[in-house]
Amino acid sequence: MTKALPSVSRPAQPGFATFDDPDHSLLINGDGEPDFGAIQTSEDFLALKRRVTRFILPATLLFLAWYVTFVLLSAYAADFMSTPLFGTVNVGLTMGFLQFVTTIIITMAYARYSKKRLDPQVEKVRALAETDEELA
């Protein structure tokens, strides 16, 4: 019996006769399209979802708590919010300005987290559905 050998220039395509175990299994359907159901249940995709949630959930909860505190103080603690800090700048204006600062800080932190933790994991998930044509 002869063994079909893959081309040296590219890895074996799904369905190609070989006795070697692939380095990773491609999650594509019979038509050569990504099998999104299989990708969503893969360990790499689940790890990506966990990493996204690990940042998004705490950041969202902290920002919402900070925002609700600002709104509640504005509505129910007018005396505190109108306390002058310097000149005509009071606590309410300062807290309102800090809402913008907080948004910028969260955006910069997410961009850094995404580049360091999410992008490498996204590449692993993409690799599950790459075909030879996409690699060329």
mmCIF file of N, CA, C and O in Angstrom, residues 50-124:
data_model
loop_
_atom_site.group_PDB
_atom_site.id
_atom_site.type_symbol
_atom_site.label_atom_id
_atom_site.label_comp_id
_atom_site.label_asym_id
_atom_site.label_seq_id
_atom_site.Cartn_x
_atom_site.Cartn_y
_atom_site.Cartn_z
ATOM 1 N N ARG A 50 -13.184 33.850 27.949
ATOM 2 C CA ARG A 50 -12.841 34.064 29.361
ATOM 3 C C ARG A 50 -11.941 35.283 29.526
ATOM 4 O O ARG A 50 -12.114 36.072 30.454
ATOM 5 N N ARG A 51 -10.985 35.449 28.612
ATOM 6 C CA ARG A 51 -10.079 36.591 28.700
ATOM 7 C C ARG A 51 -10.814 37.907 28.480
ATOM 8 O O ARG A 51 -10.529 38.903 29.142
ATOM 9 N N VAL A 52 -11.759 37.930 27.553
ATOM 10 C CA VAL A 52 -12.545 39.150 27.315
ATOM 11 C C VAL A 52 -13.366 39.470 28.560
ATOM 12 O O VAL A 52 -13.387 40.603 29.037
ATOM 13 N N THR A 53 -14.032 38.469 29.096
ATOM 14 C CA THR A 53 -14.882 38.658 30.272
ATOM 15 C C THR A 53 -14.057 39.105 31.479
ATOM 16 O O THR A 53 -14.520 39.922 32.277
ATOM 17 N N ARG A 54 -12.840 38.585 31.593
ATOM 18 C CA ARG A 54 -11.975 38.924 32.727
ATOM 19 C C ARG A 54 -11.674 40.418 32.781
ATOM 20 O O ARG A 54 -11.451 40.975 33.851
ATOM 21 N N PHE A 55 -11.663 41.095 31.644
ATOM 22 C CA PHE A 55 -11.439 42.542 31.639
ATOM 23 C C PHE A 55 -12.752 43.309 31.639
ATOM 24 O O PHE A 55 -12.935 44.243 32.416
ATOM 25 N N ILE A 56 -13.662 42.924 30.751
ATOM 26 C CA ILE A 56 -14.884 43.698 30.526
ATOM 27 C C ILE A 56 -15.769 43.755 31.768
ATOM 28 O O ILE A 56 -16.274 44.825 32.123
ATOM 29 N N LEU A 57 -15.989 42.650 32.420
ATOM 30 C CA LEU A 57 -16.912 42.623 33.562
ATOM 31 C C LEU A 57 -16.456 43.525 34.706
ATOM 32 O O LEU A 57 -17.212 44.401 35.137
ATOM 33 N N PRO A 58 -15.232 43.386 35.210
ATOM 34 C CA PRO A 58 -14.816 44.286 36.296
ATOM 35 C C PRO A 58 -14.764 45.755 35.873
ATOM 36 O O PRO A 58 -15.169 46.633 36.632
ATOM 37 N N ALA A 59 -14.267 46.016 34.666
ATOM 38 C CA ALA A 59 -14.171 47.410 34.206
ATOM 39 C C ALA A 59 -15.554 48.038 34.100
ATOM 40 O O ALA A 59 -15.757 49.189 34.503
ATOM 41 N N THR A 60 -16.508 47.294 33.571
ATOM 42 C CA THR A 60 -17.868 47.808 33.439
ATOM 43 C C THR A 60 -18.500 48.050 34.798
ATOM 44 O O THR A 60 -19.114 49.104 35.033
ATOM 45 N N LEU A 61 -18.370 47.092 35.703
ATOM 46 C CA LEU A 61 -18.967 47.241 37.036
ATOM 47 C C LEU A 61 -18.349 48.419 37.798
ATOM 48 O O LEU A 61 -19.078 49.198 38.434
ATOM 49 N N LEU A 62 -17.035 48.562 37.732
ATOM 50 C CA LEU A 62 -16.390 49.681 38.426
ATOM 51 C C LEU A 62 -16.818 51.020 37.838
ATOM 52 O O LEU A 62 -17.111 51.967 38.578
ATOM 53 N N PHE A 63 -16.859 51.111 36.498
ATOM 54 C CA PHE A 63 -17.252 52.375 35.897
ATOM 55 C C PHE A 63 -18.708 52.702 36.200
ATOM 56 O O PHE A 63 -19.035 53.854 36.500
ATOM 57 N N LEU A 64 -19.600 51.717 36.134
ATOM 58 C CA LEU A 64 -21.014 51.975 36.442
ATOM 59 C C LEU A 64 -21.200 52.398 37.895
ATOM 60 O O LEU A 64 -22.003 53.284 38.186
ATOM 61 N N ALA A 65 -20.453 51.774 38.812
ATOM 62 C CA ALA A 65 -20.537 52.169 40.223
ATOM 63 C C ALA A 65 -20.074 53.621 40.391
ATOM 64 O O ALA A 65 -20.711 54.407 41.106
ATOM 65 N N TRP A 66 -18.985 53.975 39.725
ATOM 66 C CA TRP A 66 -18.464 55.345 39.773
ATOM 67 C C TRP A 66 -19.479 56.318 39.179
ATOM 68 O O TRP A 66 -19.743 57.383 39.736
ATOM 69 N N TYR A 67 -20.089 55.975 38.055
ATOM 70 C CA TYR A 67 -21.060 56.854 37.397
ATOM 71 C C TYR A 67 -22.326 57.005 38.238
ATOM 72 O O TYR A 67 -22.819 58.124 38.422
ATOM 73 N N VAL A 68 -22.847 55.907 38.783
ATOM 74 C CA VAL A 68 -24.065 55.966 39.598
ATOM 75 C C VAL A 68 -23.804 56.783 40.865
ATOM 76 O O VAL A 68 -24.669 57.554 41.302
ATOM 77 N N THR A 69 -22.613 56.639 41.433
ATOM 78 C CA THR A 69 -22.255 57.450 42.601
ATOM 79 C C THR A 69 -22.296 58.940 42.251
ATOM 80 O O THR A 69 -22.857 59.745 43.002
ATOM 81 N N PHE A 70 -21.737 59.288 41.103
ATOM 82 C CA PHE A 70 -21.748 60.684 40.647
ATOM 83 C C PHE A 70 -23.184 61.187 40.465
ATOM 84 O O PHE A 70 -23.535 62.274 40.925
ATOM 85 N N VAL A 71 -24.028 60.391 39.829
ATOM 86 C CA VAL A 71 -25.417 60.792 39.583
ATOM 87 C C VAL A 71 -26.180 60.928 40.906
ATOM 88 O O VAL A 71 -26.910 61.910 41.116
ATOM 89 N N LEU A 72 -26.016 59.961 41.799
ATOM 90 C CA LEU A 72 -26.725 60.021 43.081
ATOM 91 C C LEU A 72 -26.258 61.208 43.928
ATOM 92 O O LEU A 72 -27.079 61.887 44.560
ATOM 93 N N LEU A 73 -24.966 61.456 43.946
ATOM 94 C CA LEU A 73 -24.472 62.621 44.685
ATOM 95 C C LEU A 73 -25.002 63.910 44.070
ATOM 96 O O LEU A 73 -25.341 64.852 44.789
ATOM 97 N N SER A 74 -25.069 63.957 42.755
ATOM 98 C CA SER A 74 -25.600 65.151 42.084
ATOM 99 C C SER A 74 -27.062 65.383 42.436
ATOM 100 O O SER A 74 -27.499 66.519 42.609
ATOM 101 N N ALA A 75 -27.822 64.295 42.559
ATOM 102 C CA ALA A 75 -29.258 64.416 42.825
ATOM 103 C C ALA A 75 -29.568 64.639 44.303
ATOM 104 O O ALA A 75 -30.476 65.402 44.634
ATOM 105 N N TYR A 76 -28.821 63.978 45.181
ATOM 106 C CA TYR A 76 -29.208 63.983 46.591
ATOM 107 C C TYR A 76 -28.212 64.661 47.535
ATOM 108 O O TYR A 76 -28.494 64.802 48.724
ATOM 109 N N ALA A 77 -27.060 65.044 47.072
ATOM 110 C CA ALA A 77 -26.071 65.703 47.939
ATOM 111 C C ALA A 77 -25.601 66.998 47.280
ATOM 112 O O ALA A 77 -24.407 67.206 47.041
ATOM 113 N N ALA A 78 -26.546 67.857 46.997
ATOM 114 C CA ALA A 78 -26.232 69.116 46.303
ATOM 115 C C ALA A 78 -25.247 69.962 47.102
ATOM 116 O O ALA A 78 -24.373 70.619 46.516
ATOM 117 N N ASP A 79 -25.384 69.965 48.418
ATOM 118 C CA ASP A 79 -24.465 70.760 49.243
ATOM 119 C C ASP A 79 -23.028 70.265 49.096
ATOM 120 O O ASP A 79 -22.093 71.054 48.966
ATOM 121 N N PHE A 80 -22.857 68.944 49.123
ATOM 122 C CA PHE A 80 -21.517 68.372 48.955
ATOM 123 C C PHE A 80 -20.963 68.666 47.559
ATOM 124 O O PHE A 80 -19.808 69.061 47.413
ATOM 125 N N MET A 81 -21.787 68.484 46.544
ATOM 126 C CA MET A 81 -21.330 68.675 45.157
ATOM 127 C C MET A 81 -21.010 70.148 44.862
ATOM 128 O O MET A 81 -20.204 70.429 43.989
ATOM 129 N N SER A 82 -21.626 71.056 45.604
ATOM 130 C CA SER A 82 -21.361 72.480 45.361
ATOM 131 C C SER A 82 -20.236 73.025 46.239
ATOM 132 O O SER A 82 -19.962 74.227 46.223
ATOM 133 N N THR A 83 -19.577 72.157 46.970
ATOM 134 C CA THR A 83 -18.450 72.588 47.799
ATOM 135 C C THR A 83 -17.315 73.090 46.902
ATOM 136 O O THR A 83 -16.830 72.351 46.034
ATOM 137 N N PRO A 84 -16.918 74.343 47.092
ATOM 138 C CA PRO A 84 -15.836 74.878 46.238
ATOM 139 C C PRO A 84 -14.498 74.211 46.553
ATOM 140 O O PRO A 84 -14.164 73.957 47.700
ATOM 141 N N LEU A 85 -13.738 73.915 45.500
ATOM 142 C CA LEU A 85 -12.390 73.368 45.671
ATOM 143 C C LEU A 85 -11.359 74.477 45.486
ATOM 144 O O LEU A 85 -10.454 74.643 46.292
ATOM 145 N N PHE A 86 -11.485 75.214 44.391
ATOM 146 C CA PHE A 86 -10.645 76.384 44.149
ATOM 147 C C PHE A 86 -11.354 77.267 43.131
ATOM 148 O O PHE A 86 -11.942 76.781 42.172
ATOM 149 N N GLY A 87 -11.380 78.520 43.384
ATOM 150 C CA GLY A 87 -12.063 79.458 42.503
ATOM 151 C C GLY A 87 -13.527 79.093 42.344
ATOM 152 O O GLY A 87 -14.242 78.908 43.329
ATOM 153 N N THR A 88 -13.971 78.981 41.090
ATOM 154 C CA THR A 88 -15.370 78.608 40.825
ATOM 155 C C THR A 88 -15.526 77.114 40.554
ATOM 156 O O THR A 88 -16.608 76.657 40.210
ATOM 157 N N VAL A 89 -14.453 76.368 40.718
ATOM 158 C CA VAL A 89 -14.497 74.913 40.490
ATOM 159 C C VAL A 89 -14.931 74.227 41.774
ATOM 160 O O VAL A 89 -14.335 74.416 42.836
ATOM 161 N N ASN A 90 -15.998 73.425 41.656
ATOM 162 C CA ASN A 90 -16.511 72.725 42.832
ATOM 163 C C ASN A 90 -16.355 71.208 42.666
ATOM 164 O O ASN A 90 -15.858 70.724 41.648
ATOM 165 N N VAL A 91 -16.796 70.463 43.662
ATOM 166 C CA VAL A 91 -16.683 69.000 43.657
ATOM 167 C C VAL A 91 -17.454 68.400 42.478
ATOM 168 O O VAL A 91 -16.970 67.493 41.796
ATOM 169 N N GLY A 92 -18.646 68.912 42.196
ATOM 170 C CA GLY A 92 -19.470 68.382 41.106
ATOM 171 C C GLY A 92 -18.796 68.521 39.745
ATOM 172 O O GLY A 92 -18.799 67.574 38.948
ATOM 173 N N LEU A 93 -18.226 69.696 39.470
ATOM 174 C CA LEU A 93 -17.510 69.896 38.204
ATOM 175 C C LEU A 93 -16.302 68.963 38.105
ATOM 176 O O LEU A 93 -16.028 68.391 37.041
ATOM 177 N N THR A 94 -15.589 68.835 39.201
ATOM 178 C CA THR A 94 -14.409 67.971 39.206
ATOM 179 C C THR A 94 -14.798 66.512 38.967
ATOM 180 O O THR A 94 -14.165 65.820 38.164
ATOM 181 N N MET A 95 -15.843 66.045 39.643
ATOM 182 C CA MET A 95 -16.286 64.655 39.432
ATOM 183 C C MET A 95 -16.808 64.456 38.011
ATOM 184 O O MET A 95 -16.590 63.399 37.413
ATOM 185 N N GLY A 96 -17.486 65.446 37.455
ATOM 186 C CA GLY A 96 -17.962 65.351 36.073
ATOM 187 C C GLY A 96 -16.799 65.251 35.096
ATOM 188 O O GLY A 96 -16.816 64.451 34.159
ATOM 189 N N PHE A 97 -15.761 66.054 35.314
ATOM 190 C CA PHE A 97 -14.569 65.991 34.467
ATOM 191 C C PHE A 97 -13.880 64.637 34.611
ATOM 192 O O PHE A 97 -13.405 64.059 33.628
ATOM 193 N N LEU A 98 -13.841 64.116 35.825
ATOM 194 C CA LEU A 98 -13.190 62.820 36.053
ATOM 195 C C LEU A 98 -13.926 61.668 35.359
ATOM 196 O O LEU A 98 -13.321 60.623 35.105
ATOM 197 N N GLN A 99 -15.213 61.851 35.046
ATOM 198 C CA GLN A 99 -15.927 60.831 34.261
ATOM 199 C C GLN A 99 -15.254 60.673 32.890
ATOM 200 O O GLN A 99 -15.086 59.557 32.403
ATOM 201 N N PHE A 100 -14.896 61.788 32.265
ATOM 202 C CA PHE A 100 -14.206 61.733 30.968
ATOM 203 C C PHE A 100 -12.822 61.107 31.116
ATOM 204 O O PHE A 100 -12.409 60.285 30.289
ATOM 205 N N VAL A 101 -12.114 61.491 32.160
ATOM 206 C CA VAL A 101 -10.776 60.946 32.402
ATOM 207 C C VAL A 101 -10.864 59.431 32.604
ATOM 208 O O VAL A 101 -10.055 58.674 32.051
ATOM 209 N N THR A 102 -11.837 58.989 33.369
ATOM 210 C CA THR A 102 -12.016 57.558 33.609
ATOM 211 C C THR A 102 -12.286 56.813 32.307
ATOM 212 O O THR A 102 -11.740 55.729 32.078
ATOM 213 N N THR A 103 -13.115 57.384 31.447
ATOM 214 C CA THR A 103 -13.412 56.755 30.162
ATOM 215 C C THR A 103 -12.150 56.598 29.326
ATOM 216 O O THR A 103 -11.915 55.541 28.727
ATOM 217 N N ILE A 104 -11.325 57.616 29.285
ATOM 218 C CA ILE A 104 -10.075 57.558 28.516
ATOM 219 C C ILE A 104 -9.133 56.519 29.105
ATOM 220 O O ILE A 104 -8.508 55.741 28.373
ATOM 221 N N ILE A 105 -9.035 56.472 30.421
ATOM 222 C CA ILE A 105 -8.153 55.494 31.080
ATOM 223 C C ILE A 105 -8.618 54.074 30.787
ATOM 224 O O ILE A 105 -7.803 53.188 30.482
ATOM 225 N N ILE A 106 -9.925 53.820 30.861
ATOM 226 C CA ILE A 106 -10.449 52.477 30.579
ATOM 227 C C ILE A 106 -10.183 52.102 29.123
ATOM 228 O O ILE A 106 -9.802 50.963 28.827
ATOM 229 N N THR A 107 -10.354 53.050 28.214
ATOM 230 C CA THR A 107 -10.092 52.780 26.800
ATOM 231 C C THR A 107 -8.629 52.428 26.572
ATOM 232 O O THR A 107 -8.317 51.461 25.862
ATOM 233 N N MET A 108 -7.729 53.177 27.166
ATOM 234 C CA MET A 108 -6.301 52.895 27.008
ATOM 235 C C MET A 108 -5.926 51.560 27.655
ATOM 236 O O MET A 108 -5.129 50.797 27.092
ATOM 237 N N ALA A 109 -6.511 51.265 28.803
ATOM 238 C CA ALA A 109 -6.230 49.989 29.476
ATOM 239 C C ALA A 109 -6.737 48.818 28.641
ATOM 240 O O ALA A 109 -6.065 47.787 28.525
ATOM 241 N N TYR A 110 -7.922 48.971 28.035
ATOM 242 C CA TYR A 110 -8.457 47.891 27.205
ATOM 243 C C TYR A 110 -7.595 47.684 25.958
ATOM 244 O O TYR A 110 -7.332 46.541 25.560
ATOM 245 N N ALA A 111 -7.136 48.770 25.347
ATOM 246 C CA ALA A 111 -6.279 48.642 24.162
ATOM 247 C C ALA A 111 -4.994 47.894 24.511
ATOM 248 O O ALA A 111 -4.545 47.022 23.760
ATOM 249 N N ARG A 112 -4.423 48.217 25.649
ATOM 250 C CA ARG A 112 -3.199 47.528 26.082
ATOM 251 C C ARG A 112 -3.484 46.062 26.399
ATOM 252 O O ARG A 112 -2.726 45.177 25.999
ATOM 253 N N TYR A 113 -4.547 45.796 27.130
ATOM 254 C CA TYR A 113 -4.927 44.431 27.482
ATOM 255 C C TYR A 113 -5.214 43.620 26.221
ATOM 256 O O TYR A 113 -4.797 42.464 26.092
ATOM 257 N N SER A 114 -5.909 44.235 25.283
ATOM 258 C CA SER A 114 -6.256 43.556 24.041
ATOM 259 C C SER A 114 -5.006 43.178 23.256
ATOM 260 O O SER A 114 -4.891 42.054 22.760
ATOM 261 N N LYS A 115 -4.085 44.099 23.151
ATOM 262 C CA LYS A 115 -2.866 43.832 22.392
ATOM 263 C C LYS A 115 -2.031 42.742 23.050
ATOM 264 O O LYS A 115 -1.457 41.892 22.368
ATOM 265 N N LYS A 116 -1.993 42.744 24.370
ATOM 266 C CA LYS A 116 -1.141 41.802 25.098
ATOM 267 C C LYS A 116 -1.795 40.439 25.306
ATOM 268 O O LYS A 116 -1.132 39.405 25.169
ATOM 269 N N ARG A 117 -3.085 40.404 25.621
ATOM 270 C CA ARG A 117 -3.754 39.154 26.000
ATOM 271 C C ARG A 117 -4.743 38.607 24.976
ATOM 272 O O ARG A 117 -4.868 37.396 24.854
ATOM 273 N N LEU A 118 -5.460 39.499 24.301
ATOM 274 C CA LEU A 118 -6.518 39.024 23.406
ATOM 275 C C LEU A 118 -6.023 38.724 21.995
ATOM 276 O O LEU A 118 -6.409 37.710 21.412
ATOM 277 N N ASP A 119 -5.203 39.598 21.435
ATOM 278 C CA ASP A 119 -4.761 39.405 20.054
ATOM 279 C C ASP A 119 -4.047 38.069 19.825
ATOM 280 O O ASP A 119 -4.323 37.394 18.826
ATOM 281 N N PRO A 120 -3.144 37.632 20.715
ATOM 282 C CA PRO A 120 -2.535 36.313 20.497
ATOM 283 C C PRO A 120 -3.568 35.177 20.526
ATOM 284 O O PRO A 120 -3.479 34.227 19.751
ATOM 285 N N GLN A 121 -4.565 35.305 21.388
ATOM 286 C CA GLN A 121 -5.602 34.272 21.466
ATOM 287 C C GLN A 121 -6.488 34.310 20.235
ATOM 288 O O GLN A 121 -6.933 33.266 19.750
ATOM 289 N N VAL A 122 -6.756 35.486 19.690
ATOM 290 C CA VAL A 122 -7.542 35.607 18.462
ATOM 291 C C VAL A 122 -6.824 34.901 17.317
ATOM 292 O O VAL A 122 -7.450 34.221 16.500
ATOM 293 N N GLU A 123 -5.514 35.041 17.264
ATOM 294 C CA GLU A 123 -4.746 34.361 16.215
ATOM 295 C C GLU A 123 -4.874 32.851 16.329
ATOM 296 O O GLU A 123 -4.956 32.150 15.321
ATOM 297 N N LYS A 124 -4.899 32.324 17.547
ATOM 298 C CA LYS A 124 -5.093 30.881 17.735
ATOM 299 C C LYS A 124 -6.460 30.444 17.228
ATOM 300 O O LYS A 124 -6.592 29.398 16.608
#
